[in-house]
């Protein structure tokens, strides 16, 4: 287990070494860091959490959605459909009592029907250390590092590279309510709060910044097959300069609502866990750099599977 986590650490170090002096890189016209944040939220709201007893979680998802502003323009000039397949491996292990180390490797690609300037491929690696004492309803502190590399189509040329060093605290509230009349069947309601702060170093296209992120996850299960998840996020960024996509000061607001359907026929012996989702996500960026301000809506269906081993 620790060997797998060590390899993830080596991958992060190798990513940091890429693109040394003298290398010619293409400039990204889109705020890839904000785009990556929105994409990660779409993935996380429909991905199952890694069970404590399972050291590995392999996830695959694919969506075909409609985006109202693919190029993140201040005044949207055209909408487009895009496909967004993603493959992720999560590895975890307990390195000390109540201390859990988790590593993540993710490969993602995004293809639009017509807006080729918004196409990109992404590699992401993350190591996260969290303290969980097992007490119900307790706040759990954590810290970690994430490296994200964005490329043009088919991973042919690197367009941006950013590294996040972060620390935060999260708390999960589980509430079970019986329906009227005292029936045995229950619906499950969950609330998770998360506060994170850190430093994001952006290479190739500027925009390094300090950030604070506030996130809430609200989940309601109507039955074993149907559930809805609502995830609002506010991210405040204070940049080193206003000459890049990161800008000097901006507020990024992202709201995601996902309707989840888990039918029995998608949960066979070989498929493990299958889920069909309908997601709608709104993104709003307000900045001291007016050219970096934009609004975006992305909505459509997704198909997801995961396996634990």
Coordinates of C-alpha atoms in Angstrom, one line a residue, residues 52 94 140 162 170 223 235:
X52 CA -12.5 2.8 5.0
X94 CA -3.7 4.1 7.7
X140 CA -11.5 16.3 10.7
X162 CA -0.6 24.4 -11.4
X170 CA -14.3 19.1 7.3
X223 CA -34.9 5.5 -1.8
X235 CA -13.6 30.2 -3.7

